[in-house]
Amino acid sequence: MSTSSTQSRGINRRTNLSQAERRSSQYGLLRSSHRHVAQNDAYTYALRVAYLSYLLQPRARRLQHVAAPQPQIQRASTSVNDLMKDFTLVRDSKSTRFPHGFMSELEKRLTGVLMGKERRPEYGDAVVKRTFAVFYTAFTEQSFRKRMEKDRRVEDLVLIFFSSATKELAKGKAATDDAWKLMVDRHVALFVRLISSTLKDHDWVRDRPELTSRLATLESKLLKHDQDLAAASQRTGGAGGMTIEVEIPLTHEVKDIPLAQVVARMFGLTNTQVQSDISKNKPSWTEKAALTDLKNYQNLINVNSPKTIRRDDFDLEDAYESWRKAEGRDLSQLMLAIMQSNPELAKSTPGGNLPQFMPGASGAGGSDSGPTEPLRKHSGHSESESSYVIDQPVDLSALNLNVDGFEDPNDGDVDFTFVPPDPRGYYRYIVAQALTHDLKDQGLQPSEANETTPAIKLLSKQSTELLNEVALRWRIPHSSRMILFLDVIKEKFIDQEIDLDTLDEAFSFLKAPLAVTRKSASSQPVPSFYDRSKWTKADIALNRQILSSLDDALLRDLYDLMQQCYGSKPPSIGPAMHVLENHVHDDPLFFKSPEAIERFSEQLRGGLKQKASDVFADLVHANIPTTADQWEFYNVIQLGKAVVKLAERIQKRYRKNPEILGVNPLMTLVETIFPLFGSDAGYFVGQILERMGDDIGIEEGFELYKELAEIRRVQTDALPEVPFAFNIEDQLARFVQRWIEMTDRNILDWVDGAIRHDKFNVRTNFPDQVPSDDERHSESIIDIFRSFNQSVDQIVQLNWDNDVQYAKFMTSLAKTICTGIARYCEIVEQKFAKEMDRLSPEQEIASNQTRQGKWVQLARDTWNNKEKIEPFQFFPESFVKLNNVEWAVYQLDKLQNSVNVDACAEVIRKSLPATSQRQRKITKYVFTIKIVEAEDLKACDVNGLSDPYVVLGDEYQKRLAKTRIIYGSLNPRWEETVDITTTGPLNIIATIWDWDTLGDHDCVGRTSIKLDPSHFSDFMPREYWLDLDTQGRLLLRVNMEGERDDIIFYYGKAFRALKRTERDMTRIITDKVTK
């Protein structure tokens, strides 16, 4: 990746190293890992290590047969006829013949031998199979098979097999070679053994004991010298001898050096080029040079040379002592492994003999290997490939690690053959080279886990083996291996050569627990990634630098990812957050000031706000037409739905992790787009209302209010201190008022239609049964109150957020409901009265008589002292109407409670100024007149009594109310109430009539009263005894109530209308029953 592209990601490569890292004179660990390393130099030193590993690997061995001297062995007999003599002496004996069916079973056994299915091992030899195959050809010949089935003689089978074996084994043999003849006897013995086994397996032995005995005798004669073809030493003709292991000499060819092939692939070279380098440097790349390197390094440690790790390179004294002690043991093991690989080096080691194994001590893990074949182990290698540890107690007292003529390293440089001048830098270069190569390999085989290295998929098994061998020979501590590996990973991630998954895998590899093995390959304790107590200062400093660089890179990536968080399908931030939180921020060495963290959070928040503004602009462009003449409420509604949908999607997306590094994407979105939407929506709505006015549908206004109210609720919950951009209720209250006015205009039609379609029948499916209370009323009152409830619910469901306006809406709607109930009571009462006032058939006949005829009939009834009783026939529909009124009272009470009229009235009262409350002008007045009783009325009937009832009317002779009839009384008591509404003074004329069955009703008397609101300004009830114009008087109780625009008044008026209707209907029914 270029420098410019790296800088574009906001990552500044840090070139200033800590003081510990600048100590470039140190060997092994602390030399600068950023020092330039030439590729050819890195290749050369990697190849040296690969070649040294090849030199020190355990020598491969192979088996070699050493033939024994050939003894003179005589055959069992000079001819086959002598062997078969026992069979030929008793040729006709039945007991020496094989049974019927034997040929088929023998053929199966022969087939098994040829196919390798015979369970006995002696039949598995290739020569034996070849001999049996030749015999099988003759055995399956038709004529031979027929003859054998007839004669059933064993000796014929044996002779044919003998002939076939002789011909086959004699092929290619010299005339003087008689060894093959002894093999013929053995093969014939195997054939005889197969015959005996076949007889035994099928239980034919009991019937033919003589045949079984002679077969056993024949087999023993053929194996006179106890030869057995199952023994390997007898398969070549019984020549004997022994097998020994011999060491395979080294070829020094690349095809036999696996690590050299890895180096070639890693650096892009051919095997021929690598072979040329090995051949050219083979004289100097020797075990002796490796041993000298180790001794020089040991002496550098002993003299505390600045070219090695020293006490100042550790924070703790214990860490340095632990490293030095383990390093000494490891060096001794390495030297001993070299001298065991090349024992000649022990002769050139002055100061004593080669260190000896201590057989009295038990090796670690209970190893039983001897000194000639020590177990060697190294991370990443199998036992046959390692070149490091000896798994035996060793006496190192005789080993001299000093190099003759060694000079103080402060006086000059020490040259190494296999160790580069900057082991740390060279190791890092090779790690980078290995990663670059293996990451491109699609068929990468992960390395195997061992006691120092977990399994990893970033590096192949071969690359891991090379790196471990390099680190071993160059004495790179395990902590440095981890941190240099991580440094390479960091660089490749910044250069975008690897992705987040690979970075996470690298951290997981470093943190994975190490495998527990029988014996570690190194004496040094292997620290975990988080155990920095054994680390050097340079490793700790480099680790801090890596974490800081990764933090910068990951935050930049995270910033770029978060800029897409408001999109429909944003990329996942999970991998970046996982690496950042679990691998960078959780590391004890990582530090970042709170100011820097807050600075990034502010940058991220600012970027998200700008992105939210852009997203809102896109939503406006997608939902709002470009020209104002095309704007409609529908567009604003769609814009609001898009905003809410976006907020819900972001809320769901970040439900589990609402904050990302101190920034809440949802809150940032709400803080940005909701105020923007409120401001724009207010402008759009104002323009649309100004242009269209009442042409906008009421339902559109309601839907817009719901959408705007929901957005305002979300904004209020999230931003309680930020008010919504405009007052939604003030803008859209006109739609509610229009809807109430429409309801008021239609209420009378609703009532008339419901009554018109109602037959006032009991609603029951079982006419023969007594209907329940819920079935006693008819459909009209149900339909009317369903309309009332729907009207109330329509406003309630808006969730209007202005209590004063809501109370006014409910007041207006209460007036409409009151109008509807008054209309229903009026019509129902008229229908009921018509049903009650109908004439009976006798009354209809009497009504058609002349006046003289009526008096004659009355005189006749009086002379006969006859009181005629005619029961009134009620219609069921009349009682249903009464039930409807009663049910309406119950439903109106429920409706009043659901509306909470008291709270509405209180809200309106508090919203008015004090002066307005005192100066409320009443334009309508309701007079409640209670007709109580009358006294000393005039008698109009012949019996000296009257049947009085009262009719109230105005001065224009308009009938306002009528009481029930009190039969046979001159002092009647009615106790009935009537409401009369007026806008000013009103004269009321009360007329008392005498009800007559026949003819016109007689006038008992008249009186009048003036209802003047000014006389009732105190709203106190008054009683008036009014004298009639004939005789007697009438008691009226009058109370005035100002009709006002008040919800309690309207519901009270509706209740009074229902109660009055119910009372009047009940009175009429009572009168009919009483009469």
Coordinates of C-alpha atoms in Angstrom, one line a residue, residues 638-1005:
Q638 CA -45.6 9.9 4.3
L639 CA -42.7 12.0 5.3
G640 CA -43.6 11.5 9.0
K641 CA -44.0 7.8 8.5
A642 CA -40.6 7.6 6.8
V643 CA -39.0 9.5 9.7
V644 CA -40.6 7.2 12.3
K645 CA -39.7 4.1 10.3
L646 CA -36.1 5.2 10.1
A647 CA -36.0 5.8 13.9
E648 CA -37.6 2.4 14.6
R649 CA -35.1 0.7 12.3
I650 CA -32.2 2.3 14.0
Q651 CA -33.6 1.5 17.5
K652 CA -34.0 -2.1 16.5
R653 CA -30.6 -2.2 15.0
Y654 CA -28.8 -0.9 18.1
R655 CA -31.2 -2.4 20.7
K656 CA -28.5 -4.6 22.3
N657 CA -25.7 -2.0 22.1
P658 CA -27.3 1.4 22.1
E659 CA -24.0 3.3 22.5
I660 CA -20.9 3.0 20.3
L661 CA -17.9 4.5 22.1
G662 CA -20.0 7.0 24.0
V663 CA -22.2 7.9 21.0
N664 CA -25.9 6.8 20.7
P665 CA -26.8 6.6 17.0
L666 CA -30.5 6.7 17.8
M667 CA -30.3 9.7 20.0
T668 CA -28.1 11.5 17.5
L669 CA -30.7 10.7 14.8
V670 CA -33.6 11.9 16.9
E671 CA -31.8 15.1 18.0
T672 CA -31.2 15.9 14.3
I673 CA -34.1 14.9 12.1
F674 CA -37.0 15.3 14.5
P675 CA -36.6 19.1 14.9
L676 CA -35.9 19.3 11.2
F677 CA -39.1 17.4 10.5
G678 CA -41.1 19.6 12.9
S679 CA -39.9 22.8 11.3
D680 CA -40.5 21.6 7.7
A681 CA -43.8 19.9 8.6
G682 CA -45.2 23.2 10.1
Y683 CA -44.3 25.1 7.0
F684 CA -45.8 22.4 4.7
V685 CA -49.0 22.2 6.7
G686 CA -49.4 26.0 6.8
Q687 CA -49.0 26.3 3.1
I688 CA -51.4 23.5 2.4
L689 CA -54.1 25.0 4.7
E690 CA -53.7 28.4 3.2
R691 CA -54.1 27.0 -0.3
M692 CA -56.8 24.4 0.1
G693 CA -58.7 25.4 3.3
D694 CA -61.9 23.3 3.8
D695 CA -61.3 21.3 0.6
I696 CA -59.1 19.1 2.7
G697 CA -60.9 16.0 3.9
I698 CA -61.5 15.6 7.6
E699 CA -60.0 12.1 7.6
E700 CA -56.8 13.5 6.1
G701 CA -56.6 16.0 8.9
F702 CA -57.1 13.3 11.5
E703 CA -54.5 11.0 10.0
L704 CA -52.0 13.9 9.8
Y705 CA -52.6 14.8 13.4
K706 CA -52.0 11.2 14.6
E707 CA -48.7 11.1 12.6
L708 CA -47.5 14.4 13.9
A709 CA -48.5 13.7 17.4
E710 CA -46.6 10.4 17.4
I711 CA -43.5 12.1 16.2
R712 CA -43.9 14.8 18.8
R713 CA -44.2 12.1 21.5
V714 CA -41.0 10.4 20.4
Q715 CA -39.2 13.8 20.4
T716 CA -40.6 14.7 23.8
D717 CA -39.5 11.4 25.3
A718 CA -36.0 11.7 23.8
L719 CA -35.6 15.5 24.1
P720 CA -37.8 16.7 26.9
E721 CA -36.1 20.1 26.8
V722 CA -36.6 20.7 23.1
P723 CA -40.2 21.9 22.2
F724 CA -41.8 20.8 19.0
A725 CA -41.4 23.2 16.1
F726 CA -45.1 24.2 15.9
N727 CA -48.4 23.8 17.7
I728 CA -50.1 20.9 16.0
E729 CA -53.4 21.4 17.8
D730 CA -53.8 25.0 16.9
Q731 CA -53.2 24.1 13.2
L732 CA -55.5 21.1 13.0
A733 CA -58.3 21.9 15.5
R734 CA -60.5 23.1 12.6
F735 CA -60.8 19.5 11.4
V736 CA -62.2 18.3 14.7
Q737 CA -64.6 21.2 14.8
R738 CA -65.7 20.5 11.2
W739 CA -66.3 16.9 12.1
I740 CA -68.5 17.9 15.2
E741 CA -70.5 20.3 13.0
M742 CA -71.0 17.6 10.5
T743 CA -72.2 15.2 13.2
D744 CA -74.5 17.9 14.5
R745 CA -76.0 18.4 11.1
N746 CA -76.6 14.6 10.6
I747 CA -77.7 13.7 14.1
L748 CA -81.4 14.3 13.4
D749 CA -81.3 12.2 10.3
W750 CA -79.5 9.4 12.2
V751 CA -82.3 9.4 14.8
D752 CA -85.1 9.6 12.3
G753 CA -83.5 6.8 10.2
A754 CA -83.0 4.5 13.2
I755 CA -86.6 5.0 14.3
R756 CA -87.9 4.6 10.8
H757 CA -86.2 1.2 10.4
D758 CA -87.1 -0.1 13.9
K759 CA -90.2 -2.3 14.4
F760 CA -89.8 -2.0 18.1
N761 CA -89.8 -5.8 18.6
V762 CA -88.1 -7.7 21.4
R763 CA -84.7 -9.0 20.2
T764 CA -84.9 -12.6 21.0
N765 CA -84.4 -15.8 19.1
F766 CA -86.8 -17.8 21.3
P767 CA -90.2 -16.1 21.3
D768 CA -91.7 -18.7 23.7
Q769 CA -89.2 -17.7 26.4
V770 CA -89.1 -14.7 28.6
P771 CA -86.6 -12.3 27.1
S772 CA -83.6 -11.2 29.2
D773 CA -82.9 -7.6 30.2
D774 CA -80.5 -7.1 27.3
E775 CA -83.1 -8.3 24.9
R776 CA -86.0 -6.0 26.0
H777 CA -85.0 -3.0 23.9
S778 CA -85.0 -2.6 20.2
E779 CA -82.4 -1.8 17.5
S780 CA -83.1 2.0 17.2
I781 CA -81.7 2.9 20.6
I782 CA -78.8 0.6 20.1
D783 CA -77.9 2.2 16.7
I784 CA -78.3 5.7 18.1
F785 CA -75.9 5.1 21.1
R786 CA -73.5 3.2 18.9
S787 CA -73.3 6.4 16.8
F788 CA -72.9 8.5 20.0
N789 CA -70.0 6.3 21.2
Q790 CA -68.3 6.2 17.8
S791 CA -68.5 10.0 17.7
V792 CA -66.9 10.2 21.2
D793 CA -64.3 7.6 20.4
Q794 CA -63.3 9.4 17.2
I795 CA -62.1 12.3 19.3
V796 CA -60.7 10.2 22.1
Q797 CA -58.6 8.1 19.8
L798 CA -56.9 11.3 18.5
N799 CA -55.3 11.6 21.9
W800 CA -55.7 15.4 21.6
D801 CA -52.9 17.0 23.5
N802 CA -54.7 20.2 24.4
D803 CA -57.0 19.8 27.4
V804 CA -59.0 23.0 26.8
Q805 CA -59.6 22.2 23.2
Y806 CA -60.5 18.6 24.1
A807 CA -63.0 19.8 26.7
K808 CA -64.6 22.2 24.2
F809 CA -64.8 19.4 21.6
M810 CA -66.6 17.2 24.2
T811 CA -68.9 20.1 25.1
S812 CA -69.9 20.6 21.5
L813 CA -70.4 16.9 21.1
A814 CA -72.5 16.8 24.3
K815 CA -74.8 19.4 22.8
T816 CA -75.2 17.2 19.7
I817 CA -75.9 14.2 21.8
C818 CA -78.5 16.1 23.8
T819 CA -80.2 17.2 20.5
G820 CA -80.3 13.6 19.3
I821 CA -81.8 12.3 22.6
A822 CA -84.4 15.1 22.6
R823 CA -85.4 14.2 19.1
Y824 CA -85.6 10.5 19.9
C825 CA -87.7 11.2 23.0
E826 CA -90.1 13.4 21.0
I827 CA -90.7 10.9 18.2
V828 CA -91.0 7.9 20.5
E829 CA -93.3 9.7 22.8
Q830 CA -95.5 10.8 19.9
K831 CA -95.7 7.2 18.7
F832 CA -96.4 6.0 22.2
A833 CA -99.2 8.5 22.7
K834 CA -100.8 7.6 19.5
E835 CA -100.8 4.0 20.5
M836 CA -102.3 4.9 23.9
D837 CA -105.0 7.3 22.6
R838 CA -106.5 4.9 20.1
L839 CA -110.2 4.1 20.5
S840 CA -111.7 0.7 21.2
P841 CA -114.2 -0.8 18.8
E842 CA -117.2 0.2 21.1
Q843 CA -115.7 3.7 21.4
E844 CA -115.5 4.0 17.7
I845 CA -119.2 3.0 17.4
A846 CA -120.2 5.4 20.1
S847 CA -118.3 8.2 18.4
N848 CA -120.4 7.8 15.3
Q849 CA -123.7 8.2 17.3
T850 CA -125.7 11.4 17.4
R851 CA -125.7 13.6 20.5
Q852 CA -129.2 12.4 21.3
G853 CA -128.3 8.8 20.9
K854 CA -125.3 9.3 23.3
W855 CA -127.6 10.7 26.0
V856 CA -130.1 7.9 25.6
Q857 CA -127.4 5.3 26.0
L858 CA -126.0 7.1 29.0
A859 CA -129.5 7.3 30.6
R860 CA -130.1 3.6 29.9
D861 CA -126.7 2.7 31.5
T862 CA -127.5 4.8 34.5
W863 CA -131.1 3.3 34.9
N864 CA -129.6 -0.1 34.8
N865 CA -126.9 0.9 37.3
K866 CA -124.3 -0.5 35.0
E867 CA -120.7 0.5 35.2
K868 CA -119.1 -0.8 32.1
I869 CA -115.4 -1.8 32.4
E870 CA -113.5 -2.1 29.2
P871 CA -109.8 -3.2 29.7
F872 CA -107.2 -1.5 27.5
Q873 CA -105.4 -3.7 25.0
F874 CA -101.7 -2.7 25.1
F875 CA -99.3 -3.2 22.1
P876 CA -96.0 -5.0 22.8
E877 CA -94.3 -2.3 20.8
S878 CA -95.4 0.3 23.4
F879 CA -93.5 -1.4 26.2
V880 CA -90.4 -1.9 24.0
K881 CA -90.4 1.9 23.5
L882 CA -90.5 2.4 27.2
N883 CA -87.7 -0.1 27.6
N884 CA -85.7 1.8 25.0
V885 CA -86.0 5.0 27.1
E886 CA -85.0 3.2 30.2
W887 CA -82.0 1.6 28.5
A888 CA -81.0 5.0 27.0
V889 CA -80.8 6.4 30.6
Y890 CA -78.3 3.6 31.5
Q891 CA -76.2 4.1 28.3
L892 CA -76.1 7.9 28.7
D893 CA -74.8 7.5 32.2
K894 CA -72.0 5.2 30.9
L895 CA -71.2 7.6 28.2
Q896 CA -71.1 10.5 30.6
N897 CA -68.6 8.6 32.9
S898 CA -66.4 7.7 30.0
V899 CA -66.2 11.3 28.9
N900 CA -65.5 12.5 32.4
V901 CA -67.8 15.5 32.1
D902 CA -66.8 17.0 35.5
A903 CA -63.1 17.1 34.5
C904 CA -64.0 18.7 31.1
A905 CA -66.1 21.4 32.8
E906 CA -63.3 22.1 35.3
V907 CA -60.7 22.5 32.6
I908 CA -62.9 25.0 30.8
R909 CA -63.7 26.9 34.0
K910 CA -60.0 27.2 34.8
S911 CA -59.1 28.3 31.3
L912 CA -61.4 31.3 31.5
P913 CA -60.3 34.6 33.1
A914 CA -62.0 35.5 36.4
T915 CA -63.8 38.5 34.8
S916 CA -65.1 36.3 32.0
Q917 CA -66.5 33.8 34.5
R918 CA -68.5 36.6 36.2
Q919 CA -69.7 38.2 33.0
R920 CA -70.9 35.1 31.2
K921 CA -74.1 36.2 29.4
I922 CA -76.9 33.8 29.3
T923 CA -79.0 33.9 26.1
K924 CA -81.3 31.0 26.7
Y925 CA -83.3 30.0 29.8
V926 CA -84.8 26.8 30.9
F927 CA -87.9 27.0 33.1
T928 CA -88.7 23.8 35.0
I929 CA -92.4 23.9 35.8
K930 CA -93.7 21.3 38.2
I931 CA -97.6 20.9 38.1
V932 CA -98.1 19.8 41.7
E933 CA -101.9 19.8 42.5
A934 CA -105.2 21.5 42.3
E935 CA -107.9 22.2 44.8
D936 CA -111.7 22.7 44.8
L937 CA -112.2 22.1 41.1
K938 CA -115.6 22.4 39.4
A939 CA -117.6 19.2 39.0
C940 CA -118.3 18.5 35.4
D941 CA -119.7 14.9 35.5
V942 CA -123.2 13.8 36.6
N943 CA -121.7 12.0 39.5
G944 CA -120.5 15.3 41.0
L945 CA -116.8 14.6 40.2
S946 CA -114.4 15.4 37.4
D947 CA -111.6 13.6 35.5
P948 CA -109.1 16.5 35.4
Y949 CA -105.8 16.9 33.5
V950 CA -103.7 20.0 32.8
V951 CA -102.5 21.4 29.4
L952 CA -99.8 24.0 29.3
G953 CA -99.7 26.3 26.3
D954 CA -98.1 29.6 25.2
E955 CA -99.9 32.8 24.3
Y956 CA -100.0 31.6 20.7
Q957 CA -102.1 28.6 21.7
K958 CA -99.1 26.3 21.1
R959 CA -99.4 23.2 23.2
L960 CA -96.3 22.8 25.4
A961 CA -97.1 19.9 27.8
K962 CA -100.0 17.7 29.1
T963 CA -100.4 15.8 32.4
R964 CA -102.0 12.5 33.0
I965 CA -105.7 12.2 33.9
I966 CA -106.8 11.9 37.5
Y967 CA -110.2 10.1 37.5
G968 CA -113.0 11.0 39.8
S969 CA -111.3 13.8 41.8
L970 CA -111.9 17.5 42.6
N971 CA -108.5 17.8 44.3
P972 CA -106.1 16.0 41.9
R973 CA -102.4 15.7 42.5
W974 CA -100.2 15.2 39.4
E975 CA -96.6 15.9 40.6
E976 CA -95.4 16.2 37.0
T977 CA -92.5 18.3 35.6
V978 CA -92.0 19.9 32.3
D979 CA -89.0 22.0 30.9
I980 CA -89.7 25.0 28.8
T981 CA -86.9 26.8 27.0
T982 CA -87.2 30.5 26.2
T983 CA -85.0 33.4 25.2
G984 CA -87.1 36.0 27.0
P985 CA -90.3 36.5 28.9
L986 CA -93.1 34.0 28.1
N987 CA -96.8 33.9 29.1
I988 CA -97.9 30.4 30.0
I989 CA -101.6 29.5 30.0
A990 CA -102.6 26.5 32.1
T991 CA -106.0 24.9 31.3
I992 CA -107.6 22.2 33.3
W993 CA -109.9 19.9 31.3
D994 CA -112.4 17.2 32.3
W995 CA -111.9 14.0 30.4
D996 CA -115.0 12.4 28.9
T997 CA -115.3 9.1 27.3
L998 CA -118.0 10.4 24.9
G999 CA -118.0 13.8 23.3
D1000 CA -115.7 16.7 23.8
H1001 CA -113.7 17.3 27.0
D1002 CA -115.1 20.0 29.3
C1003 CA -113.1 23.0 30.5
V1004 CA -112.7 23.0 34.2
G1005 CA -110.9 26.3 34.4

